[in-house]
Amino acid sequence: MNLRAIKSIYAFEMARTRRTILQSVIAPVLSTSLYFVVFGSAIGSRIQEVEGVSYGAFLVPGLIMLSLLTQSISNASFGIYFPKFTGTIYELMSAPVSMIEAVCGYVGAAATKSVMLGLIILLTAFFFVDLRIEHPFLMLLFLILTAITFSLFGFIIGIWADNFEKLQLIPLLVVTPLVFLGGSFYSVSMLSPTWQTITLFNPVLYLVSGFRWSFYEIADVSIWVSLAMITVFMSICLLVLAWIFKTGYRLRS
Amino acid sequence: MPEPIVSIRDLNKTYKGGYQALKNINLDIYPGEIIALLGPNGAGKTTLISTICGINQPTSGTVTVGGYDTVRDYRETRSLIGLVPQELTTDSFETPWVTVSFSRGLFNKPKDPAYIESVLKDVALWEKKDNKIITLSGGMKRRLLIAKALSHEPRILFLDEPTAGVDVELRRDMWRLVHRLRENGVTVILTTHYIEEAEEMADRVAVIANGEITLVDEKQALMQKLGKKQLILDLSQPLEALPESLPDFDLKLSEDNLQLIYTFESQGERTGITRLMEALRDEGIQFNDLRTAQSSLEEIFVQLVEEA
């Protein structure tokens, strides 16, 4: 195992975050704060409570999940796409580094950044609403598992993309709509039965629901189903990556 | 003959579109030598290097480096190799110090600030170690890529068109650096289409054209074997035309009619010079001076590529 390579890639990627602190941390925190203001104040004045939780507090897990998912994908996809774009990928490809080690470095850094961001947004939320976290360890587990899973997904997108447009395509056209329609800002029980059934096909619902349960013990689906689903997503990403490593898809000609 | 440090056997590379970039390549490279892969654009030089370094996967055939197979034992082989790519691919917003240290880590070497310092000094970038790479000149970026390739103390260094687009002074600096590396026991494989570079640096030359190695030889032997010599005679009086009595000689008259140029095979046992002198004396042609010139590697290369 080339641990030094993992450490080098990880440190290199984390240094990039420090360099781009505005884009990496401050921008998502600002946009999340705007969500609090708009949804919490404007809509929250009409929806007092959801299942016994104030609407502002109800929003927090969904907002964290929104940032976590989009930032995990963005960080990991950019991390591997940028060396491809600039050509510096030659070094990684000619170094004694297995693809598993490369993934550990890139995905580890992307997930770390996302978890840090999630925690910063959580801290920010304390300034806006009264929060309680019933199961802090489970909350952290969800945070970490989701960050890793979607960083793996982002890594796959970064390998697949051969231009900047493709890099943004799935996060913008698939992930963001799924997050907005996956119960981030409302409880599924507020929907009509038909839409409730349709929403059950949205994978993000399971992440948001499980994460929210760790805060308030309220959920649209069982916590165990949520945990099982995140395991399934992670396994699918790992299988796709295993195929990429085996075939050298978009990496080695 | 020592064991080759790089051994290529029946190597073929066909890209997905069906284009065959390498055709049945066989080549041994020996420790401590400088070998130049010479060929026109698109000949397969970069594909060959990329396949040895692990960036491309071979379609068939084997490559061993230091006795290890480049596919099966990739960690061992890649640890031995440093690669300087043709394109100036750098992390624009990093500093030389960070990027060279990063390279060392990738190759599983422990941190060694003293060594990184010596490498940066070797390539004359020590003063710029904390500057952002984007602010460096093209020549500095080229040297930085060499420093990155040397960061893990490789035994073999691949230089893909190392002096493409750099000025003469920098080119000579780079040649000196390569010679120093060789003195330290590093094997150097360089691709170039600058014949002057191969002539200056290489011990051996491999000519590659259309994905095939058409010839491998010692540089000197190659020049002797294929090189032609010219005997140039400065005439005392201008000559209107070549005398009809000299049809057996490969003779040319210069445009100003003041030089007679005789081309002959340098490796031939009989050069024909004595006979030519006698014939000129019989014709009463007098000359003030004479000298010989040998064809350059460039002329030999053009000849080889045309033949291929």
Coordinates of C-alpha atoms in Angstrom, one line a residue:
Chain A
M1 CA 0.0 0.0 0.0
N2 CA 1.4 3.4 -1.0
L3 CA 0.3 5.3 2.0
R4 CA 2.5 8.3 1.2
A5 CA 0.8 8.7 -2.1
I6 CA -2.6 8.7 -0.4
K7 CA -1.3 11.3 2.1
S8 CA 0.2 13.4 -0.7
I9 CA -3.0 13.5 -2.7
Y10 CA -5.1 14.2 0.4
A11 CA -2.9 17.0 1.5
F12 CA -2.7 18.5 -2.0
E13 CA -6.5 18.5 -2.3
M14 CA -7.0 20.0 1.2
A15 CA -4.5 22.7 0.3
R16 CA -6.6 23.5 -2.7
T17 CA -9.6 24.0 -0.4
R18 CA -7.5 26.4 1.7
R19 CA -6.6 28.4 -1.4
T20 CA -10.2 28.5 -2.6
I21 CA -11.8 29.1 0.8
L22 CA -14.3 31.6 -0.5
Q23 CA -15.6 29.2 -3.1
S24 CA -15.3 26.1 -1.0
V25 CA -16.7 27.2 2.3
I26 CA -18.0 30.7 2.5
A27 CA -20.2 30.5 -0.6
P28 CA -22.1 27.4 0.5
V29 CA -22.5 28.8 4.0
L30 CA -23.9 32.1 2.6
S31 CA -26.3 30.3 0.3
T32 CA -27.5 28.1 3.1
S33 CA -28.1 31.2 5.3
L34 CA -30.2 32.6 2.5
Y35 CA -32.3 29.5 2.5
F36 CA -32.9 29.9 6.2
V37 CA -33.9 33.5 5.7
V38 CA -36.2 32.8 2.7
F39 CA -37.7 29.5 3.7
G40 CA -37.6 30.0 7.5
S41 CA -39.0 33.5 7.5
A42 CA -41.2 33.7 4.4
I43 CA -42.6 30.2 4.3
G44 CA -42.0 29.4 8.0
S45 CA -44.5 32.1 9.0
R46 CA -47.2 30.1 7.2
I47 CA -46.0 26.6 8.2
Q48 CA -45.7 26.7 12.0
E49 CA -44.6 23.1 12.7
V50 CA -44.0 19.9 11.0
E51 CA -44.6 16.8 13.1
G52 CA -44.0 18.8 16.3
V53 CA -40.8 20.5 15.1
S54 CA -40.6 24.2 14.1
Y55 CA -40.3 24.6 10.4
G56 CA -37.0 26.4 10.7
A57 CA -35.5 23.5 12.7
F58 CA -37.2 21.0 10.4
L59 CA -35.3 22.6 7.4
V60 CA -31.8 22.2 8.9
P61 CA -31.1 18.5 8.1
G62 CA -32.4 19.0 4.6
L63 CA -30.3 22.1 4.0
I64 CA -27.2 20.3 5.3
M65 CA -27.9 17.3 3.0
L66 CA -28.4 19.7 0.0
S67 CA -24.9 21.2 0.6
L68 CA -23.4 17.9 1.5
L69 CA -24.6 16.2 -1.7
T70 CA -23.8 19.0 -4.1
Q71 CA -20.4 19.8 -2.5
S72 CA -19.3 16.2 -2.3
I73 CA -20.0 15.6 -6.0
S74 CA -18.5 19.0 -6.9
N75 CA -15.3 18.6 -4.8
A76 CA -14.5 15.0 -5.9
S77 CA -15.4 15.4 -9.6
F78 CA -13.3 18.6 -9.9
G79 CA -10.4 17.0 -8.0
I80 CA -10.0 14.3 -10.6
Y81 CA -11.3 16.2 -13.6
F82 CA -8.9 19.1 -13.3
P83 CA -5.7 17.1 -13.6
K84 CA -7.3 15.4 -16.6
F85 CA -8.1 18.9 -18.1
T86 CA -4.6 20.4 -17.4
G87 CA -2.8 17.2 -18.3
T88 CA -1.1 16.7 -14.9
I89 CA -2.9 13.4 -14.6
Y90 CA 0.2 11.9 -16.4
E91 CA 2.0 11.9 -13.1
L92 CA -0.6 10.0 -11.3
M93 CA -0.9 7.5 -14.2
S94 CA 2.9 6.9 -14.3
A95 CA 3.4 6.8 -10.5
P96 CA 3.4 3.6 -8.4
V97 CA -0.2 4.3 -7.2
S98 CA -3.1 1.9 -7.5
M99 CA -6.5 3.4 -8.4
I100 CA -7.7 2.4 -5.0
E101 CA -5.0 4.6 -3.4
A102 CA -5.9 7.4 -5.8
V103 CA -9.6 7.1 -4.8
C104 CA -8.7 7.1 -1.1
G105 CA -6.7 10.4 -1.5
Y106 CA -9.2 12.2 -3.8
V107 CA -12.4 10.9 -2.2
G108 CA -11.0 11.2 1.3
A109 CA -10.2 14.8 0.8
A110 CA -13.6 15.6 -0.9
A111 CA -15.5 13.9 1.8
T112 CA -13.5 15.6 4.5
K113 CA -14.3 19.0 3.0
S114 CA -18.0 18.1 2.7
V115 CA -18.2 16.9 6.3
M116 CA -16.5 20.1 7.5
L117 CA -18.9 22.1 5.5
G118 CA -21.9 20.2 6.8
L119 CA -20.7 20.9 10.4
I120 CA -20.1 24.6 9.6
I121 CA -23.7 24.8 8.2
L122 CA -24.9 23.1 11.3
L123 CA -23.1 25.7 13.5
T124 CA -24.6 28.4 11.3
A125 CA -28.1 27.0 11.9
F126 CA -27.7 27.4 15.6
F127 CA -27.8 31.2 15.0
F128 CA -31.1 31.0 13.2
V129 CA -33.2 28.3 15.0
D130 CA -33.4 26.3 18.2
L131 CA -31.9 23.0 17.4
R132 CA -31.6 19.7 19.1
I133 CA -29.8 16.6 18.0
E134 CA -31.2 13.4 19.5
H135 CA -28.6 11.0 18.1
P136 CA -25.4 13.0 17.5
F137 CA -23.3 9.9 16.7
L138 CA -25.8 8.6 14.2
M139 CA -26.0 12.1 12.7
L140 CA -22.2 12.1 12.2
L141 CA -22.4 8.6 10.8
F142 CA -25.0 9.7 8.2
L143 CA -23.0 12.8 7.5
I144 CA -19.8 10.8 6.9
L145 CA -21.4 7.9 4.9
T146 CA -23.3 10.3 2.7
A147 CA -20.2 12.5 2.1
I148 CA -18.1 9.4 1.1
T149 CA -20.9 7.9 -1.1
F150 CA -21.5 11.1 -3.0
S151 CA -17.8 11.9 -3.2
L152 CA -17.4 8.4 -4.9
F153 CA -20.2 9.4 -7.2
G154 CA -18.5 12.7 -7.9
F155 CA -15.2 10.9 -8.6
I156 CA -17.0 8.8 -11.2
I157 CA -18.5 11.9 -12.8
G158 CA -15.0 13.5 -12.9
I159 CA -13.6 10.5 -14.7
W160 CA -16.5 10.3 -17.1
A161 CA -16.6 14.0 -17.9
D162 CA -14.5 15.1 -20.9
N163 CA -15.6 18.8 -20.7
F164 CA -16.7 21.3 -18.1
E165 CA -20.3 21.1 -19.2
K166 CA -20.5 17.4 -18.5
L167 CA -19.0 18.0 -15.1
Q168 CA -21.9 20.2 -14.2
L169 CA -24.6 18.2 -16.0
I170 CA -25.5 15.6 -13.4
P171 CA -25.2 17.8 -10.3
L172 CA -27.4 20.5 -11.9
L173 CA -29.9 18.4 -13.9
V174 CA -30.2 15.3 -11.7
V175 CA -28.9 15.8 -8.1
T176 CA -30.3 19.2 -7.3
P177 CA -33.8 18.4 -8.5
L178 CA -33.7 15.1 -6.6
V179 CA -32.7 16.9 -3.4
F180 CA -35.4 19.6 -3.8
L181 CA -38.0 16.9 -4.5
G182 CA -36.6 14.5 -1.8
G183 CA -38.2 16.0 1.2
S184 CA -35.5 18.5 2.1
F185 CA -38.0 21.3 2.6
Y186 CA -41.1 19.3 3.5
S187 CA -42.4 16.1 4.9
V188 CA -43.5 13.5 2.4
S189 CA -46.7 13.1 4.5
M190 CA -47.7 16.6 3.3
L191 CA -48.0 15.3 -0.3
S192 CA -50.9 13.6 -2.0
P193 CA -50.8 9.7 -1.9
T194 CA -49.7 9.6 -5.6
W195 CA -46.8 12.0 -5.1
Q196 CA -45.9 10.1 -1.9
T197 CA -45.5 6.9 -3.9
I198 CA -43.5 8.7 -6.6
T199 CA -41.2 10.3 -4.0
L200 CA -40.3 6.8 -2.7
F201 CA -38.4 6.3 -5.9
N202 CA -36.2 9.3 -5.1
P203 CA -33.0 8.0 -3.5
V204 CA -32.3 11.3 -1.8
L205 CA -35.5 10.9 0.3
Y206 CA -33.9 8.1 2.2
L207 CA -30.8 10.1 3.0
V208 CA -32.7 13.2 4.2
S209 CA -35.2 11.1 6.1
G210 CA -32.5 9.1 8.0
F211 CA -30.5 12.2 8.7
R212 CA -33.5 14.1 10.0
W213 CA -34.4 11.2 12.2
S214 CA -31.0 11.5 13.9
F215 CA -32.0 15.1 14.8
Y216 CA -35.7 14.8 15.8
E217 CA -36.6 11.2 15.6
I218 CA -39.1 12.0 12.8
A219 CA -38.7 10.3 9.5
D220 CA -40.6 9.6 6.2
V221 CA -39.1 6.0 6.1
S222 CA -37.6 3.7 8.7
I223 CA -34.0 4.6 9.8
W224 CA -32.9 1.1 8.9
V225 CA -34.2 1.5 5.4
S226 CA -32.3 4.7 5.1
L227 CA -29.1 3.1 6.3
A228 CA -29.6 0.1 3.9
M229 CA -30.2 2.5 1.0
I230 CA -27.0 4.5 1.6
T231 CA -25.1 1.2 1.8
V232 CA -26.7 0.2 -1.5
F233 CA -25.7 3.6 -3.1
M234 CA -22.1 3.2 -1.9
S235 CA -21.9 -0.4 -3.2
I236 CA -23.1 0.7 -6.6
C237 CA -20.5 3.5 -6.7
L238 CA -17.8 1.1 -5.6
L239 CA -18.8 -1.5 -8.3
V240 CA -18.7 1.2 -11.0
L241 CA -15.3 2.3 -9.8
A242 CA -14.0 -1.3 -9.8
W243 CA -15.1 -1.6 -13.4
I244 CA -13.4 1.7 -14.3
F245 CA -10.2 0.5 -12.7
K246 CA -10.4 -2.8 -14.5
T247 CA -11.0 -1.3 -17.9
G248 CA -9.0 1.9 -17.5
Y249 CA -12.1 3.8 -18.8
R250 CA -11.2 7.4 -19.7
L251 CA -7.9 7.1 -17.9
R252 CA -5.6 4.8 -19.7
S253 CA -5.8 4.4 -23.5
Chain B
M1 CA 27.3 -6.6 -22.3
P2 CA 25.3 -5.7 -19.1
E3 CA 21.7 -6.7 -18.6
P4 CA 19.4 -4.2 -20.2
I5 CA 17.5 -2.0 -17.8
V6 CA 14.6 -1.7 -20.2
S7 CA 13.7 -4.5 -22.5
I8 CA 10.9 -4.3 -25.0
R9 CA 9.7 -7.4 -26.8
D10 CA 7.2 -7.6 -29.7
L11 CA 5.4 -4.6 -28.4
N12 CA 2.3 -3.6 -30.3
K13 CA -0.2 -0.8 -29.5
T14 CA -3.4 -0.3 -31.4
Y15 CA -5.8 2.4 -30.2
K16 CA -9.5 1.9 -30.0
G17 CA -10.2 3.5 -33.3
G18 CA -8.0 0.9 -34.9
Y19 CA -4.9 3.0 -35.4
Q20 CA -1.8 1.0 -34.8
A21 CA 0.7 3.3 -33.2
L22 CA 3.4 0.7 -32.4
K23 CA 4.3 -2.2 -34.6
N24 CA 6.3 -5.1 -33.2
I25 CA 8.8 -3.0 -31.3
N26 CA 12.0 -4.7 -30.0
L27 CA 14.5 -2.7 -28.1
D28 CA 17.0 -3.1 -25.3
I29 CA 18.2 -0.1 -23.3
Y30 CA 21.3 -0.4 -21.2
P31 CA 22.1 1.1 -17.8
G32 CA 23.8 4.5 -17.9
E33 CA 23.3 5.1 -21.5
I34 CA 21.6 8.0 -23.3
I35 CA 19.5 6.8 -26.1
A36 CA 17.6 9.1 -28.5
L37 CA 14.4 8.0 -30.1
L38 CA 14.4 9.9 -33.3
G39 CA 11.4 10.3 -35.6
P40 CA 9.0 12.7 -37.2
N41 CA 5.8 13.8 -35.6
G42 CA 3.3 11.0 -35.3
A43 CA 6.0 8.3 -35.6
G44 CA 5.0 6.7 -32.3
K45 CA 7.7 8.1 -29.9
T46 CA 5.3 9.4 -27.3
T47 CA 3.2 6.3 -27.5
L48 CA 6.2 4.1 -26.9
I49 CA 7.3 6.2 -23.8
S50 CA 3.8 6.3 -22.5
T51 CA 3.5 2.5 -22.8
I52 CA 6.8 1.9 -21.0
C53 CA 5.7 4.3 -18.2
G54 CA 2.3 2.7 -17.8
I55 CA 0.1 5.6 -19.1
N56 CA -0.9 3.4 -22.1
Q57 CA -1.7 -0.3 -22.0
P58 CA 0.1 -2.4 -24.5
T59 CA -2.1 -4.3 -27.0
S60 CA 0.5 -7.2 -27.0
G61 CA 4.1 -7.8 -26.2
T62 CA 6.0 -7.1 -23.0
V63 CA 8.1 -4.4 -21.5
T64 CA 10.4 -5.1 -18.5
V65 CA 12.1 -2.4 -16.5
G66 CA 14.9 -3.5 -14.1
G67 CA 13.7 -7.0 -14.7
Y68 CA 10.1 -6.3 -13.7
D69 CA 7.1 -6.5 -15.9
T70 CA 5.5 -3.0 -16.4
V71 CA 1.9 -4.4 -16.2
R72 CA 2.3 -7.1 -13.5
D73 CA 4.9 -5.3 -11.3
Y74 CA 3.9 -1.8 -12.1
R75 CA 4.9 -0.5 -8.6
E76 CA 8.4 -1.6 -9.0
T77 CA 8.8 -0.4 -12.6
R78 CA 7.3 3.0 -12.1
S79 CA 9.4 3.6 -9.0
L80 CA 12.4 3.3 -11.2
I81 CA 11.2 5.7 -13.8
G82 CA 10.9 9.5 -14.0
L83 CA 8.9 11.0 -16.8
V84 CA 9.2 14.5 -18.3
P85 CA 6.2 14.9 -20.6
Q86 CA 6.2 16.8 -23.8
E87 CA 3.4 19.3 -22.9
L88 CA 4.0 21.9 -20.2
T89 CA 1.5 20.4 -17.8
T90 CA 1.8 22.0 -14.4
D91 CA -0.4 23.0 -11.4
S92 CA -0.5 26.7 -12.1
F93 CA -1.5 27.8 -8.7
E94 CA 1.0 25.7 -6.7
T95 CA 4.6 26.5 -6.0
P96 CA 7.7 24.6 -7.3
W97 CA 8.4 23.5 -3.7
V98 CA 4.9 22.1 -3.2
T99 CA 4.6 20.4 -6.5
V100 CA 8.0 18.7 -6.4
S101 CA 7.4 17.5 -2.8
F102 CA 4.0 16.2 -4.0
S103 CA 5.7 14.2 -6.8
R104 CA 8.1 12.7 -4.3
G105 CA 5.2 11.6 -2.1
L106 CA 3.3 10.0 -5.0
F107 CA 6.3 7.8 -5.6
N108 CA 6.3 6.6 -2.0
K109 CA 9.5 8.3 -1.0
P110 CA 9.8 9.8 2.5
K111 CA 10.0 13.6 2.9
D112 CA 13.5 14.8 2.2
P113 CA 13.7 18.6 2.1
A114 CA 17.5 18.6 1.5
Y115 CA 17.1 16.5 -1.6
I116 CA 14.2 18.6 -2.9
E117 CA 16.4 21.6 -2.4
S118 CA 19.3 20.1 -4.3
V119 CA 17.0 19.1 -7.2
L120 CA 15.6 22.6 -7.4
K121 CA 19.1 24.0 -7.3
D122 CA 20.2 21.6 -10.1
V123 CA 17.5 23.0 -12.4
A124 CA 18.1 26.6 -11.3
L125 CA 14.7 27.1 -9.7
W126 CA 15.7 27.4 -6.1
E127 CA 15.1 31.2 -6.1
K128 CA 11.6 30.6 -7.5
K129 CA 10.7 27.8 -5.1
D130 CA 7.9 29.8 -3.4
N131 CA 6.5 31.6 -6.5
K132 CA 3.3 30.5 -8.1
I133 CA 4.0 28.3 -11.1
I134 CA 1.8 30.4 -13.3
T135 CA 4.3 33.2 -13.0
L136 CA 7.2 31.1 -14.3
S137 CA 8.5 31.3 -17.9
G138 CA 8.1 28.4 -20.3
G139 CA 11.7 27.4 -19.8
M140 CA 11.3 27.4 -16.1
K141 CA 8.2 25.3 -16.3
R142 CA 10.1 22.8 -18.5
R143 CA 12.9 22.6 -15.9
L144 CA 10.3 22.3 -13.1
L145 CA 8.9 19.2 -14.9
I146 CA 12.4 17.8 -14.9
A147 CA 12.7 18.5 -11.2
K148 CA 9.3 16.7 -10.6
A149 CA 10.6 13.7 -12.6
L150 CA 13.8 13.6 -10.5
S151 CA 12.0 14.1 -7.2
H152 CA 11.9 10.4 -6.4
E153 CA 15.5 9.7 -7.5
P154 CA 14.7 7.6 -10.5
R155 CA 17.3 5.3 -12.2
I156 CA 15.7 5.9 -15.6
L157 CA 14.6 9.3 -17.0
F158 CA 12.3 9.7 -20.0
L159 CA 12.5 13.1 -21.6
D160 CA 9.8 13.5 -24.2
E161 CA 10.9 16.4 -26.5
P162 CA 12.7 18.1 -23.6
T163 CA 13.8 21.2 -25.5
A164 CA 10.8 21.7 -27.7
G165 CA 10.2 25.5 -27.9
V166 CA 13.1 26.5 -25.6
D167 CA 15.9 28.9 -26.6
V168 CA 19.4 27.9 -27.5
E169 CA 20.9 28.8 -24.1
L170 CA 18.4 26.8 -22.1
R171 CA 18.7 23.9 -24.5
R172 CA 22.4 23.8 -23.8
D173 CA 21.8 24.1 -20.0
M174 CA 19.5 21.1 -20.4
W175 CA 22.0 19.1 -22.2
R176 CA 24.5 19.8 -19.5
L177 CA 22.0 18.6 -16.9
V178 CA 21.4 15.4 -18.8
H179 CA 25.1 14.7 -19.0
R180 CA 25.4 15.3 -15.2
L181 CA 22.5 12.9 -14.6
R182 CA 24.2 10.2 -16.7
E183 CA 27.4 10.8 -14.7
N184 CA 25.3 9.9 -11.7
G185 CA 24.3 6.6 -13.3
V186 CA 20.9 7.6 -14.6
T187 CA 19.8 6.1 -17.9
V188 CA 18.3 8.7 -20.2
I189 CA 15.8 8.0 -23.0
L190 CA 14.9 11.1 -24.9
T191 CA 12.6 11.6 -27.9
T192 CA 13.4 14.4 -30.2
H193 CA 13.1 15.6 -33.7
Y194 CA 16.0 17.9 -33.2
I195 CA 18.9 16.0 -34.8
E196 CA 21.3 18.4 -33.1
E197 CA 20.1 17.2 -29.8
A198 CA 20.6 13.6 -30.5
E199 CA 24.0 14.3 -32.1
E200 CA 25.0 16.2 -29.0
M201 CA 23.7 14.0 -26.3
A202 CA 23.0 10.4 -27.4
D203 CA 25.2 7.4 -27.2
R204 CA 22.8 5.4 -29.3
V205 CA 20.1 6.4 -31.7
A206 CA 16.9 4.5 -32.5
V207 CA 15.0 5.7 -35.5
I208 CA 11.2 5.3 -35.3
A209 CA 8.9 5.9 -38.2
N210 CA 5.3 4.8 -38.7
G211 CA 5.3 3.0 -35.4
E212 CA 8.3 0.8 -36.3
I213 CA 11.9 1.0 -35.2
T214 CA 13.8 1.1 -38.4
L215 CA 17.3 1.2 -37.0
V216 CA 19.2 1.2 -33.7
D217 CA 22.9 1.9 -33.6
E218 CA 25.7 3.7 -31.8
K219 CA 25.5 7.3 -32.9
Q220 CA 29.1 7.3 -34.2
A221 CA 28.6 3.9 -36.0
L222 CA 25.4 5.2 -37.5
M223 CA 27.1 8.3 -38.8
Q224 CA 30.0 6.3 -40.1
K225 CA 27.8 3.6 -41.6
L226 CA 25.3 5.9 -43.3
G227 CA 27.1 9.1 -43.4
K228 CA 28.5 10.4 -46.6
K229 CA 31.6 12.5 -46.9
Q230 CA 32.3 15.3 -49.3
L231 CA 35.6 16.5 -50.7
I232 CA 35.3 20.2 -51.6
L233 CA 37.9 21.6 -53.9
D234 CA 38.3 25.4 -54.3
L235 CA 39.2 25.9 -57.9
S236 CA 41.9 28.3 -59.1
Q237 CA 39.8 29.2 -62.2
P238 CA 36.1 28.9 -62.7
L239 CA 35.0 25.8 -64.5
E240 CA 32.3 26.2 -67.3
A241 CA 31.1 22.6 -67.0
L242 CA 32.2 19.3 -65.5
P243 CA 34.8 17.6 -67.7
E244 CA 33.3 14.7 -69.8
S245 CA 36.3 12.6 -68.8
L246 CA 35.0 12.3 -65.2
P247 CA 31.6 10.5 -65.5
D248 CA 32.6 7.8 -62.9
F249 CA 32.8 10.3 -60.1
D250 CA 29.8 11.7 -58.1
L251 CA 30.8 15.2 -58.8
K252 CA 29.0 18.5 -58.7
L253 CA 30.0 22.0 -59.6
S254 CA 29.0 24.8 -57.3
E255 CA 26.7 27.6 -58.5
D256 CA 29.5 30.1 -58.8
N257 CA 31.5 27.5 -60.7
L258 CA 34.4 27.9 -58.2
Q259 CA 34.0 24.7 -56.2
L260 CA 34.1 21.1 -57.2
I261 CA 32.2 18.8 -54.8
Y262 CA 32.9 15.1 -54.7
T263 CA 30.6 12.9 -52.6
F264 CA 31.9 9.5 -51.4
E265 CA 31.0 6.8 -48.9
S266 CA 33.0 7.3 -45.8
Q267 CA 33.0 3.7 -44.8
G268 CA 34.1 2.5 -48.2
E269 CA 37.5 0.8 -48.6
R270 CA 38.2 2.8 -51.7
T271 CA 37.1 6.4 -51.6
G272 CA 38.2 7.1 -55.1
I273 CA 40.1 10.3 -54.0
T274 CA 43.4 9.2 -55.5
R275 CA 41.9 8.4 -58.8
L276 CA 40.0 11.7 -58.8
M277 CA 43.2 13.7 -58.1
E278 CA 44.9 11.9 -61.0
A279 CA 42.0 12.6 -63.3
L280 CA 41.9 16.3 -62.3
R281 CA 45.7 16.5 -62.9
D282 CA 45.2 14.9 -66.4
E283 CA 42.5 17.5 -67.2
G284 CA 44.7 20.3 -66.0
I285 CA 42.2 21.4 -63.4
Q286 CA 44.0 23.2 -60.6
F287 CA 42.8 24.1 -57.1
N288 CA 43.9 26.4 -54.3
D289 CA 42.4 24.5 -51.3
L290 CA 40.6 21.4 -50.3
R291 CA 38.6 20.2 -47.3
T292 CA 36.2 17.4 -46.3
A293 CA 32.8 17.5 -44.6
Q294 CA 30.7 14.7 -43.1
S295 CA 26.9 14.5 -43.5
S296 CA 25.0 15.3 -40.3
L297 CA 22.7 13.0 -38.4
E298 CA 19.9 15.1 -39.8
E299 CA 20.8 14.2 -43.3
I300 CA 21.1 10.6 -42.3
F301 CA 17.7 10.8 -40.6
V302 CA 16.0 12.3 -43.6
Q303 CA 17.5 9.5 -45.7
L304 CA 16.3 6.8 -43.3
V305 CA 12.8 8.2 -43.0
E306 CA 12.5 8.5 -46.8
E307 CA 13.6 4.9 -47.1
A308 CA 11.0 3.8 -44.5

